[in-house]
Amino acid sequence: MTVRVGVIGTGMIGTQHVHRLAREVVGSSVAAVFDVVADRAAALAQEVGATSAGSWAEVVEDADVDAVLIASPGDLHAEQVLACLAAGKPVLCEKPLATTAGDALKVVQAEVAAGRRLVQVGFMRRYDPGFRDVKAAIDGGAIGEPLLAHAVHRNASVPDAFVGEMSLTDSLVHEFDTFRWLFGQEIVATTVVAVRHSPLAAHLRDPQIVLLELGNGAVVDAESFVNCRYGYDVRCEVVGSTGTVALDNPRTTIVLGAGRRGETVPPDWGVRFGRAYQDELQAWIDALAGGATVAPGASDAWDGYAAISVAETAVASFGLHARTEVQLVERPDLYIREAGR
Amino acid sequence: MTVRVGVIGTGMIGTQHVHRLAREVVGSSVAAVFDVVADRAAALAQEVGATSAGSWAEVVEDADVDAVLIASPGDLHAEQVLACLAAGKPVLCEKPLATTAGDALKVVQAEVAAGRRLVQVGFMRRYDPGFRDVKAAIDGGAIGEPLLAHAVHRNASVPDAFVGEMSLTDSLVHEFDTFRWLFGQEIVATTVVAVRHSPLAAHLRDPQIVLLELGNGAVVDAESFVNCRYGYDVRCEVVGSTGTVALDNPRTTIVLGAGRRGETVPPDWGVRFGRAYQDELQAWIDALAGGATVAPGASDAWDGYAAISVAETAVASFGLHARTEVQLVERPDLYIREAGR
Amino acid sequence: MTVRVGVIGTGMIGTQHVHRLAREVVGSSVAAVFDVVADRAAALAQEVGATSAGSWAEVVEDADVDAVLIASPGDLHAEQVLACLAAGKPVLCEKPLATTAGDALKVVQAEVAAGRRLVQVGFMRRYDPGFRDVKAAIDGGAIGEPLLAHAVHRNASVPDAFVGEMSLTDSLVHEFDTFRWLFGQEIVATTVVAVRHSPLAAHLRDPQIVLLELGNGAVVDAESFVNCRYGYDVRCEVVGSTGTVALDNPRTTIVLGAGRRGETVPPDWGVRFGRAYQDELQAWIDALAGGATVAPGASDAWDGYAAISVAETAVASFGLHARTEVQLVERPDLYIREAGR
Amino acid sequence: MTVRVGVIGTGMIGTQHVHRLAREVVGSSVAAVFDVVADRAAALAQEVGATSAGSWAEVVEDADVDAVLIASPGDLHAEQVLACLAAGKPVLCEKPLATTAGDALKVVQAEVAAGRRLVQVGFMRRYDPGFRDVKAAIDGGAIGEPLLAHAVHRNASVPDAFVGEMSLTDSLVHEFDTFRWLFGQEIVATTVVAVRHSPLAAHLRDPQIVLLELGNGAVVDAESFVNCRYGYDVRCEVVGSTGTVALDNPRTTIVLGAGRRGETVPPDWGVRFGRAYQDELQAWIDALAGGATVAPGASDAWDGYAAISVAETAVASFGLHARTEVQLVERPDLYIREAGR
């Protein structure tokens, strides 16, 4: 049984998702595609044998669409997800779930009202083998009690459209989900620490350090640096009471030459996390094919709400130059599952 | 269009292939399955919706089988591959292509007579990202002229059925293909060097070192150790005139604990090369779906013939306690392709 | 010409210094020794052919003592250093220079009044080959403009006497000197971040994270963890506008065994920095033998004053739960040297 | 008590030894110096306050010389060492002890006749922390029974005077001592394997692989490459029945930049083994100061005889294109010490 997916948004990541669903994921096909750039959507639809829809709502309502993947601009996510919920269709929404905590909360409330989870949020790191090893080491007791973590998240560069608070809402939002997941704790407060700006990206406040306080008192210091120039570099070390576990970039071949021992740093997130994206899609399709509505262990609407709430708090913290507490509603029973999931 | 595959042999690797073709490879299905252990084959066939064939010949002749995958015992390979050729069906044969160079040569001659290549041999390392990086570094000039290489191939342990010359014919045969491919040269002579036996596997001559001389004078020393106990460990360093390129095990998370900084060594080939097996199958299916009969860059019948010829020579070298030259027929035009392929 | 050193304090580090000066450093001898534990001092004096002095003042005034090394409890340092200055003798004082910024300032003022530098402070990391490589990489432009740094400083455990703010005043004080030196900037503010305590050392606030702001806006986050259990671990990464440079533990031999690839983590600071201590002493003796009063590049009284001022500020910051600014007097001309020294 | 050393030969390594003995080693002075380039010797003698001798024999006979260090051309070593023995003076002879096994044997016989060991051979690797860790891992049982080893020994380039068999007699001779020492076994046979020559040093047979068979059947494959261009690179892996231990270059700081993660490879042996040379000298001086005539664990005359015997055999093996057995006399009781020394 093939899961027929409708894809809303065919920018860079949306196009990648269409190609993966059509060619690299087992058990899926792309049934319908929509983008405001109609020509692009039409060409892509033709390429994979899908319908080119006239609006995103058409995709949601299409009887040939079993599930929806949303890769549109972030400020449209909440409305589109809500429409999927109204239509009773499973939906994988690229991060962020919404651009405000309030909008994300509406999604949570809609799911609670419906009494079942249909929403999955695209925090693909939960499918990266490295991050999964870190999670397994913590859960397996390899480091004792987890107490703190250090994290870096660096991009070689960002497009001109990357401005303002996007390093918090678009880039570090991955860390907000990652460390909630790794520690099995909510983030309860954030502090943004201003750092000397890189002279190579003077229009941004870049790099910066964000402190995350978790519910049990654990702390994460996370560096965001979106113009580090040398490559794409996501690493972390989780420190426990008896040991630590660290994620480094995948080892590549080692070249000895000209006085140096060198390895390649990933050039971008597509190279670093390409496999995680594919495994995320495969797990989603497998879950749907098996009758479930979300994949086990994936980020759900609550996770998406929590992550954007933290991002919003971090933005406020930057403005206030002060530690700021995250305000979450009480977690509904629908989202309460086993500890350390 | 789905490529319908018939699978002959459902031991460990055959069963893995069936599961991959049925579930993890895009564009394939398993149409028919045969094994001499009929119950096992029947159960597997039912699991994936395939026919359970009464003989391997039935699989080959089945009109619903577009292509054949052979994972039977090695001494049956040549006959089965020849049957596929007679039926005009593409075939992916697990290594070795045959257990004697003479039998492998029959396959080559049959293909030459038919005037087209249908046979692919399962040297899956050519699909491992690490080995591909090594190949790319050499071909890209990163190390100057390649001159020699060091290789190790270690298994934690082997089953009781692993006896006699199998470390040459079953284990190091991978290196025979790997270094022919990496250097773009035939192996022209081998020398087996006896080494003090491990007291933990005294019935085997284990470990041992095999020297491989390539057509252009380059040399490879390859260690085989099938009872190294600590894990599965395949590594190499290719040394060129201005630098070297080395393949190490994939980096995992790093755990600091109890006075040690540690990484996990792969426990077995399934973990180390699972992805390479899958990518090998996907490339084969993609090639067939696209109208080709073998995947570009894969090991073909000539490669299979050359590898088993080297293995046979190595066995002779061990018996003679002397350097022994590999005797190959002239390479038919059918297999002459671009340099350094 | 042999430099005759008087040593005040023969606890663990003092005894090591006596042995090094007597046996491992070229050009030095130990002329006199004092400790409040008279027996210990007497035995050590006899062992190395030195006088056992009746008081620390006797060591300073001894005509056979060319220079003084102070390894007494920290709260005695300032008074003893001032006595050395009064006697016109070069002095190498173990860190900290004083236990209050006010006392350290008296040393600075005494030197300024005398018009020359006689005081060196025992921040031995400036002699560690790894830290020197980091400094050279920064100064050589390998990372562009340095913008921020991450640091960890972990001990397997600490003695019972290690209490209160000692993780700031005794342990992280090394980082305070290190990053002033690496960045060539004063630390202008500190923030202590409380972290979930390790259950294995519940009487300490351990681990903790301290943020250091430098004069040019660069920021360092430094983890202190004095009961990490697994070993002694000092590492850092300095992040610049075009690259980073990282210090890891020295590589040891690599053992493959029981499914793991492992290296040893240093067990304690004696193993990790033993060579740095020796090189520090040798550089000091060489400088004195050559007619200088302090070694080039070593930490001087100003550095000692700045480091303890930062420590004092960090302690205040912890009490206030707030970012706290470091208050330094204007740097006297005596200590103004080339940029980036 | 200062050990007064006479130094014969003030080329590159001899000059380094003079400087170390005069300045960096505790307890030694340089009493006399000789070189055929009289001006160079005179200048060096003046620099360190030594006598400039008129002949090497004068150095040996000088009443102010307690011990002799020989760093002259290798073909003079045996005669000079024998003169030291005749004079009853301890002598540290740079490798090789002699340029023929026959001459080295004369030294052994002279020591046996005298009934005591006075000769130490400058195989400094036995003082390198890395190699000592490898030895300790083997002796401590970390890898089970040692069975084989892989080794590489590469120089960036060699001077024009480096010709003929020097890669065996001058370069790999270090490995001959190293693996005798690590395995606690004599090398009983060698085979030189010709390899495609580097086009960048076409006048040399470079690189090459030498197989060493040890008394208990263990085997070492050792690569010599004296024009590898990229740096100085000495590494090895010793493989045992339950694990392996590997020596890599010392870790340096890690620079991330321009898409690469890089470490520096040592440029030359002076950088890589400078500390080993110093520790070797210090251990020798300490032993002499303590009344011994050779340092514990150092290479002695027997080791020097064995190493040059292996080198001579390797040269013969190359000429014969065949495995060649090493012919050693029976080991005199004088040199029989504890197993695994």
mmCIF file with all atom_site columns, N, CA, C and O in Angstrom, chain A residues 23-24 26 130 133-134 243-246 249-251 253-256 263 275, chain B residues 23-26 130 133-134 243-246 248-249 251 253-256 263 275:
data_model
loop_
_atom_site.group_PDB
_atom_site.id
_atom_site.type_symbol
_atom_site.label_atom_id
_atom_site.label_alt_id
_atom_site.label_comp_id
_atom_site.label_asym_id
_atom_site.label_entity_id
_atom_site.label_seq_id
_atom_site.pdbx_PDB_ins_code
_atom_site.Cartn_x
_atom_site.Cartn_y
_atom_site.Cartn_z
_atom_site.occupancy
_atom_site.B_iso_or_equiv
_atom_site.pdbx_formal_charge
_atom_site.auth_seq_id
_atom_site.auth_comp_id
_atom_site.auth_asym_id
_atom_site.auth_atom_id
_atom_site.pdbx_PDB_model_num
ATOM 1   N N  . ARG A 1 23  ? 11.223 9.029  -4.989 1.00 0.00 ? 23  ARG A N  1
ATOM 2   C CA . ARG A 1 23  ? 12.282 8.152  -5.502 1.00 0.00 ? 23  ARG A CA 1
ATOM 3   C C  . ARG A 1 23  ? 13.029 7.347  -4.455 1.00 0.00 ? 23  ARG A C  1
ATOM 4   O O  . ARG A 1 23  ? 13.553 6.281  -4.753 1.00 0.00 ? 23  ARG A O  1
ATOM 5   N N  . GLU A 1 24  ? 13.170 7.864  -3.250 1.00 0.00 ? 24  GLU A N  1
ATOM 6   C CA . GLU A 1 24  ? 14.093 7.229  -2.325 1.00 0.00 ? 24  GLU A CA 1
ATOM 7   C C  . GLU A 1 24  ? 13.420 6.621  -1.115 1.00 0.00 ? 24  GLU A C  1
ATOM 8   O O  . GLU A 1 24  ? 14.032 5.852  -0.379 1.00 0.00 ? 24  GLU A O  1
ATOM 9   N N  . VAL A 1 26  ? 10.609 4.172  0.475  1.00 0.00 ? 26  VAL A N  1
ATOM 10  C CA . VAL A 1 26  ? 9.826  3.012  0.073  1.00 0.00 ? 26  VAL A CA 1
ATOM 11  C C  . VAL A 1 26  ? 8.388  3.176  0.553  1.00 0.00 ? 26  VAL A C  1
ATOM 12  O O  . VAL A 1 26  ? 8.163  3.497  1.731  1.00 0.00 ? 26  VAL A O  1
ATOM 13  N N  . GLY A 1 130 ? 24.206 9.693  14.847 1.00 0.00 ? 130 GLY A N  1
ATOM 14  C CA . GLY A 1 130 ? 25.052 10.250 15.901 1.00 0.00 ? 130 GLY A CA 1
ATOM 15  C C  . GLY A 1 130 ? 24.240 10.715 17.092 1.00 0.00 ? 130 GLY A C  1
ATOM 16  O O  . GLY A 1 130 ? 24.523 10.364 18.245 1.00 0.00 ? 130 GLY A O  1
ATOM 17  N N  . ASP A 1 133 ? 22.899 7.874  18.979 1.00 0.00 ? 133 ASP A N  1
ATOM 18  C CA . ASP A 1 133 ? 23.902 7.256  19.855 1.00 0.00 ? 133 ASP A CA 1
ATOM 19  C C  . ASP A 1 133 ? 24.061 8.043  21.156 1.00 0.00 ? 133 ASP A C  1
ATOM 20  O O  . ASP A 1 133 ? 24.235 7.465  22.230 1.00 0.00 ? 133 ASP A O  1
ATOM 21  N N  . VAL A 1 134 ? 24.025 9.373  21.045 1.00 0.00 ? 134 VAL A N  1
ATOM 22  C CA . VAL A 1 134 ? 24.131 10.199 22.253 1.00 0.00 ? 134 VAL A CA 1
ATOM 23  C C  . VAL A 1 134 ? 22.959 9.896  23.185 1.00 0.00 ? 134 VAL A C  1
ATOM 24  O O  . VAL A 1 134 ? 23.135 9.682  24.393 1.00 0.00 ? 134 VAL A O  1
ATOM 25  N N  . GLY A 1 243 ? 30.690 10.627 33.566 1.00 0.00 ? 243 GLY A N  1
ATOM 26  C CA . GLY A 1 243 ? 31.347 10.602 32.273 1.00 0.00 ? 243 GLY A CA 1
ATOM 27  C C  . GLY A 1 243 ? 30.639 11.541 31.315 1.00 0.00 ? 243 GLY A C  1
ATOM 28  O O  . GLY A 1 243 ? 29.694 12.238 31.695 1.00 0.00 ? 243 GLY A O  1
ATOM 29  N N  . THR A 1 244 ? 31.116 11.578 30.088 1.00 0.00 ? 244 THR A N  1
ATOM 30  C CA . THR A 1 244 ? 30.479 12.437 29.094 1.00 0.00 ? 244 THR A CA 1
ATOM 31  C C  . THR A 1 244 ? 30.308 11.664 27.789 1.00 0.00 ? 244 THR A C  1
ATOM 32  O O  . THR A 1 244 ? 30.980 10.676 27.546 1.00 0.00 ? 244 THR A O  1
ATOM 33  N N  . VAL A 1 245 ? 29.407 12.159 26.955 1.00 0.00 ? 245 VAL A N  1
ATOM 34  C CA . VAL A 1 245 ? 29.264 11.591 25.616 1.00 0.00 ? 245 VAL A CA 1
ATOM 35  C C  . VAL A 1 245 ? 29.246 12.750 24.632 1.00 0.00 ? 245 VAL A C  1
ATOM 36  O O  . VAL A 1 245 ? 28.575 13.760 24.864 1.00 0.00 ? 245 VAL A O  1
ATOM 37  N N  . ALA A 1 246 ? 30.015 12.612 23.567 1.00 0.00 ? 246 ALA A N  1
ATOM 38  C CA . ALA A 1 246 ? 30.173 13.719 22.627 1.00 0.00 ? 246 ALA A CA 1
ATOM 39  C C  . ALA A 1 246 ? 29.843 13.283 21.220 1.00 0.00 ? 246 ALA A C  1
ATOM 40  O O  . ALA A 1 246 ? 30.158 12.175 20.798 1.00 0.00 ? 246 ALA A O  1
ATOM 41  N N  . ASN A 1 249 ? 31.532 15.430 14.105 1.00 0.00 ? 249 ASN A N  1
ATOM 42  C CA . ASN A 1 249 ? 31.145 15.173 12.725 1.00 0.00 ? 249 ASN A CA 1
ATOM 43  C C  . ASN A 1 249 ? 31.532 13.756 12.335 1.00 0.00 ? 249 ASN A C  1
ATOM 44  O O  . ASN A 1 249 ? 32.464 13.183 12.891 1.00 0.00 ? 249 ASN A O  1
ATOM 45  N N  . PRO A 1 250 ? 30.827 13.171 11.376 1.00 0.00 ? 250 PRO A N  1
ATOM 46  C CA . PRO A 1 250 ? 31.210 11.834 10.918 1.00 0.00 ? 250 PRO A CA 1
ATOM 47  C C  . PRO A 1 250 ? 32.655 11.848 10.431 1.00 0.00 ? 250 PRO A C  1
ATOM 48  O O  . PRO A 1 250 ? 33.094 12.808 9.808  1.00 0.00 ? 250 PRO A O  1
ATOM 49  N N  . ARG A 1 251 ? 33.367 10.795 10.746 1.00 0.00 ? 251 ARG A N  1
ATOM 50  C CA . ARG A 1 251 ? 34.745 10.683 10.268 1.00 0.00 ? 251 ARG A CA 1
ATOM 51  C C  . ARG A 1 251 ? 34.736 10.410 8.773  1.00 0.00 ? 251 ARG A C  1
ATOM 52  O O  . ARG A 1 251 ? 33.949 9.615  8.276  1.00 0.00 ? 251 ARG A O  1
ATOM 53  N N  . THR A 1 253 ? 37.491 9.942  5.256  1.00 0.00 ? 253 THR A N  1
ATOM 54  C CA . THR A 1 253 ? 38.853 9.477  5.025  1.00 0.00 ? 253 THR A CA 1
ATOM 55  C C  . THR A 1 253 ? 39.819 10.558 5.490  1.00 0.00 ? 253 THR A C  1
ATOM 56  O O  . THR A 1 253 ? 39.496 11.740 5.523  1.00 0.00 ? 253 THR A O  1
ATOM 57  N N  . ILE A 1 254 ? 41.009 10.102 5.846  1.00 0.00 ? 254 ILE A N  1
ATOM 58  C CA . ILE A 1 254 ? 42.033 10.973 6.417  1.00 0.00 ? 254 ILE A CA 1
ATOM 59  C C  . ILE A 1 254 ? 43.127 11.145 5.376  1.00 0.00 ? 254 ILE A C  1
ATOM 60  O O  . ILE A 1 254 ? 43.699 10.161 4.903  1.00 0.00 ? 254 ILE A O  1
ATOM 61  N N  . VAL A 1 255 ? 43.388 12.376 5.014  1.00 0.00 ? 255 VAL A N  1
ATOM 62  C CA . VAL A 1 255 ? 44.429 12.634 4.018  1.00 0.00 ? 255 VAL A CA 1
ATOM 63  C C  . VAL A 1 255 ? 45.650 13.227 4.707  1.00 0.00 ? 255 VAL A C  1
ATOM 64  O O  . VAL A 1 255 ? 45.550 14.196 5.461  1.00 0.00 ? 255 VAL A O  1
ATOM 65  N N  . LEU A 1 256 ? 46.803 12.609 4.474  1.00 0.00 ? 256 LEU A N  1
ATOM 66  C CA . LEU A 1 256 ? 48.077 13.158 4.918  1.00 0.00 ? 256 LEU A CA 1
ATOM 67  C C  . LEU A 1 256 ? 48.722 13.817 3.705  1.00 0.00 ? 256 LEU A C  1
ATOM 68  O O  . LEU A 1 256 ? 48.940 13.156 2.684  1.00 0.00 ? 256 LEU A O  1
ATOM 69  N N  . GLU A 1 263 ? 40.894 16.053 7.681  1.00 0.00 ? 263 GLU A N  1
ATOM 70  C CA . GLU A 1 263 ? 39.596 15.461 7.364  1.00 0.00 ? 263 GLU A CA 1
ATOM 71  C C  . GLU A 1 263 ? 38.689 16.577 6.852  1.00 0.00 ? 263 GLU A C  1
ATOM 72  O O  . GLU A 1 263 ? 38.848 17.739 7.215  1.00 0.00 ? 263 GLU A O  1
ATOM 73  N N  . ARG A 1 275 ? 20.943 12.033 5.266  1.00 0.00 ? 275 ARG A N  1
ATOM 74  C CA . ARG A 1 275 ? 20.455 10.713 5.645  1.00 0.00 ? 275 ARG A CA 1
ATOM 75  C C  . ARG A 1 275 ? 19.369 10.818 6.725  1.00 0.00 ? 275 ARG A C  1
ATOM 76  O O  . ARG A 1 275 ? 18.392 10.061 6.721  1.00 0.00 ? 275 ARG A O  1
ATOM 77  N N  . ARG B 1 23  ? 11.486 -4.335 1.216  1.00 0.00 ? 23  ARG B N  1
ATOM 78  C CA . ARG B 1 23  ? 11.077 -3.259 2.130  1.00 0.00 ? 23  ARG B CA 1
ATOM 79  C C  . ARG B 1 23  ? 11.877 -1.979 2.033  1.00 0.00 ? 23  ARG B C  1
ATOM 80  O O  . ARG B 1 23  ? 11.380 -0.903 2.366  1.00 0.00 ? 23  ARG B O  1
ATOM 81  N N  . GLU B 1 24  ? 13.150 -2.075 1.691  1.00 0.00 ? 24  GLU B N  1
ATOM 82  C CA . GLU B 1 24  ? 14.002 -0.894 1.843  1.00 0.00 ? 24  GLU B CA 1
ATOM 83  C C  . GLU B 1 24  ? 14.515 -0.331 0.536  1.00 0.00 ? 24  GLU B C  1
ATOM 84  O O  . GLU B 1 24  ? 15.044 0.780  0.511  1.00 0.00 ? 24  GLU B O  1
ATOM 85  N N  . VAL B 1 25  ? 14.408 -1.126 -0.514 1.00 0.00 ? 25  VAL B N  1
ATOM 86  C CA . VAL B 1 25  ? 14.857 -0.634 -1.816 1.00 0.00 ? 25  VAL B CA 1
ATOM 87  C C  . VAL B 1 25  ? 13.646 -0.109 -2.570 1.00 0.00 ? 25  VAL B C  1
ATOM 88  O O  . VAL B 1 25  ? 12.576 -0.726 -2.543 1.00 0.00 ? 25  VAL B O  1
ATOM 89  N N  . VAL B 1 26  ? 13.827 1.047  -3.204 1.00 0.00 ? 26  VAL B N  1
ATOM 90  C CA . VAL B 1 26  ? 12.735 1.637  -3.969 1.00 0.00 ? 26  VAL B CA 1
ATOM 91  C C  . VAL B 1 26  ? 12.691 1.016  -5.355 1.00 0.00 ? 26  VAL B C  1
ATOM 92  O O  . VAL B 1 26  ? 13.729 0.941  -6.025 1.00 0.00 ? 26  VAL B O  1
ATOM 93  N N  . GLY B 1 130 ? 33.034 5.458  2.629  1.00 0.00 ? 130 GLY B N  1
ATOM 94  C CA . GLY B 1 130 ? 34.446 5.586  2.966  1.00 0.00 ? 130 GLY B CA 1
ATOM 95  C C  . GLY B 1 130 ? 35.344 5.138  1.830  1.00 0.00 ? 130 GLY B C  1
ATOM 96  O O  . GLY B 1 130 ? 36.251 5.865  1.408  1.00 0.00 ? 130 GLY B O  1
ATOM 97  N N  . ASP B 1 133 ? 35.280 7.558  -0.937 1.00 0.00 ? 133 ASP B N  1
ATOM 98  C CA . ASP B 1 133 ? 36.117 8.729  -0.675 1.00 0.00 ? 133 ASP B CA 1
ATOM 99  C C  . ASP B 1 133 ? 37.581 8.430  -0.972 1.00 0.00 ? 133 ASP B C  1
ATOM 100 O O  . ASP B 1 133 ? 38.314 9.283  -1.488 1.00 0.00 ? 133 ASP B O  1
ATOM 101 N N  . VAL B 1 134 ? 38.026 7.235  -0.598 1.00 0.00 ? 134 VAL B N  1
ATOM 102 C CA . VAL B 1 134 ? 39.409 6.861  -0.883 1.00 0.00 ? 134 VAL B CA 1
ATOM 103 C C  . VAL B 1 134 ? 39.645 6.883  -2.391 1.00 0.00 ? 134 VAL B C  1
ATOM 104 O O  . VAL B 1 134 ? 40.626 7.456  -2.887 1.00 0.00 ? 134 VAL B O  1
ATOM 105 N N  . GLY B 1 243 ? 51.420 12.053 -0.752 1.00 0.00 ? 243 GLY B N  1
ATOM 106 C CA . GLY B 1 243 ? 50.561 12.017 0.425  1.00 0.00 ? 243 GLY B CA 1
ATOM 107 C C  . GLY B 1 243 ? 49.902 10.657 0.529  1.00 0.00 ? 243 GLY B C  1
ATOM 108 O O  . GLY B 1 243 ? 50.168 9.757  -0.270 1.00 0.00 ? 243 GLY B O  1
ATOM 109 N N  . THR B 1 244 ? 49.041 10.514 1.521  1.00 0.00 ? 244 THR B N  1
ATOM 110 C CA . THR B 1 244 ? 48.337 9.243  1.693  1.00 0.00 ? 244 THR B CA 1
ATOM 111 C C  . THR B 1 244 ? 46.872 9.517  1.976  1.00 0.00 ? 244 THR B C  1
ATOM 112 O O  . THR B 1 244 ? 46.501 10.602 2.411  1.00 0.00 ? 244 THR B O  1
ATOM 113 N N  . VAL B 1 245 ? 46.049 8.503  1.745  1.00 0.00 ? 245 VAL B N  1
ATOM 114 C CA . VAL B 1 245 ? 44.635 8.601  2.135  1.00 0.00 ? 245 VAL B CA 1
ATOM 115 C C  . VAL B 1 245 ? 44.284 7.329  2.897  1.00 0.00 ? 245 VAL B C  1
ATOM 116 O O  . VAL B 1 245 ? 44.669 6.229  2.490  1.00 0.00 ? 245 VAL B O  1
ATOM 117 N N  . ALA B 1 246 ? 43.614 7.494  4.020  1.00 0.00 ? 246 ALA B N  1
ATOM 118 C CA . ALA B 1 246 ? 43.345 6.360  4.886  1.00 0.00 ? 246 ALA B CA 1
ATOM 119 C C  . ALA B 1 246 ? 41.865 6.244  5.183  1.00 0.00 ? 246 ALA B C  1
ATOM 120 O O  . ALA B 1 246 ? 41.169 7.242  5.371  1.00 0.00 ? 246 ALA B O  1
ATOM 121 N N  . ASP B 1 248 ? 39.326 4.776  7.921  1.00 0.00 ? 248 ASP B N  1
ATOM 122 C CA . ASP B 1 248 ? 39.172 4.246  9.279  1.00 0.00 ? 248 ASP B CA 1
ATOM 123 C C  . ASP B 1 248 ? 37.701 3.865  9.468  1.00 0.00 ? 248 ASP B C  1
ATOM 124 O O  . ASP B 1 248 ? 36.873 4.122  8.602  1.00 0.00 ? 248 ASP B O  1
ATOM 125 N N  . ASN B 1 249 ? 37.385 3.248  10.582 1.00 0.00 ? 249 ASN B N  1
ATOM 126 C CA . ASN B 1 249 ? 35.985 2.966  10.873 1.00 0.00 ? 249 ASN B CA 1
ATOM 127 C C  . ASN B 1 249 ? 35.209 4.259  11.033 1.00 0.00 ? 249 ASN B C  1
ATOM 128 O O  . ASN B 1 249 ? 35.771 5.284  11.394 1.00 0.00 ? 249 ASN B O  1
ATOM 129 N N  . ARG B 1 251 ? 33.294 7.216  12.572 1.00 0.00 ? 251 ARG B N  1
ATOM 130 C CA . ARG B 1 251 ? 33.347 7.759  13.926 1.00 0.00 ? 251 ARG B CA 1
ATOM 131 C C  . ARG B 1 251 ? 31.984 7.611  14.565 1.00 0.00 ? 251 ARG B C  1
ATOM 132 O O  . ARG B 1 251 ? 30.958 7.870  13.953 1.00 0.00 ? 251 ARG B O  1
ATOM 133 N N  . THR B 1 253 ? 29.858 8.257  18.477 1.00 0.00 ? 253 THR B N  1
ATOM 134 C CA . THR B 1 253 ? 29.961 9.167  19.600 1.00 0.00 ? 253 THR B CA 1
ATOM 135 C C  . THR B 1 253 ? 31.140 8.743  20.462 1.00 0.00 ? 253 THR B C  1
ATOM 136 O O  . THR B 1 253 ? 31.538 7.581  20.487 1.00 0.00 ? 253 THR B O  1
ATOM 137 N N  . ILE B 1 254 ? 31.676 9.718  21.160 1.00 0.00 ? 254 ILE B N  1
ATOM 138 C CA . ILE B 1 254 ? 32.879 9.519  21.959 1.00 0.00 ? 254 ILE B CA 1
ATOM 139 C C  . ILE B 1 254 ? 32.480 9.555  23.424 1.00 0.00 ? 254 ILE B C  1
ATOM 140 O O  . ILE B 1 254 ? 31.890 10.534 23.885 1.00 0.00 ? 254 ILE B O  1
ATOM 141 N N  . VAL B 1 255 ? 32.769 8.506  24.129 1.00 0.00 ? 255 VAL B N  1
ATOM 142 C CA . VAL B 1 255 ? 32.418 8.461  25.549 1.00 0.00 ? 255 VAL B CA 1
ATOM 143 C C  . VAL B 1 255 ? 33.678 8.614  26.384 1.00 0.00 ? 255 VAL B C  1
ATOM 144 O O  . VAL B 1 255 ? 34.673 7.919  26.179 1.00 0.00 ? 255 VAL B O  1
ATOM 145 N N  . LEU B 1 256 ? 33.647 9.562  27.308 1.00 0.00 ? 256 LEU B N  1
ATOM 146 C CA . LEU B 1 256 ? 34.697 9.716  28.300 1.00 0.00 ? 256 LEU B CA 1
ATOM 147 C C  . LEU B 1 256 ? 34.188 9.108  29.596 1.00 0.00 ? 256 LEU B C  1
ATOM 148 O O  . LEU B 1 256 ? 33.141 9.517  30.102 1.00 0.00 ? 256 LEU B O  1
ATOM 149 N N  . GLU B 1 263 ? 35.627 4.926  21.672 1.00 0.00 ? 263 GLU B N  1
ATOM 150 C CA . GLU B 1 263 ? 34.651 4.823  20.587 1.00 0.00 ? 263 GLU B CA 1
ATOM 151 C C  . GLU B 1 263 ? 34.340 3.348  20.370 1.00 0.00 ? 263 GLU B C  1
ATOM 152 O O  . GLU B 1 263 ? 35.174 2.489  20.634 1.00 0.00 ? 263 GLU B O  1
ATOM 153 N N  . ARG B 1 275 ? 24.792 -0.355 5.123  1.00 0.00 ? 275 ARG B N  1
ATOM 154 C CA . ARG B 1 275 ? 24.385 0.697  4.188  1.00 0.00 ? 275 ARG B CA 1
ATOM 155 C C  . ARG B 1 275 ? 24.944 0.432  2.787  1.00 0.00 ? 275 ARG B C  1
ATOM 156 O O  . ARG B 1 275 ? 24.282 0.703  1.784  1.00 0.00 ? 275 ARG B O  1
#
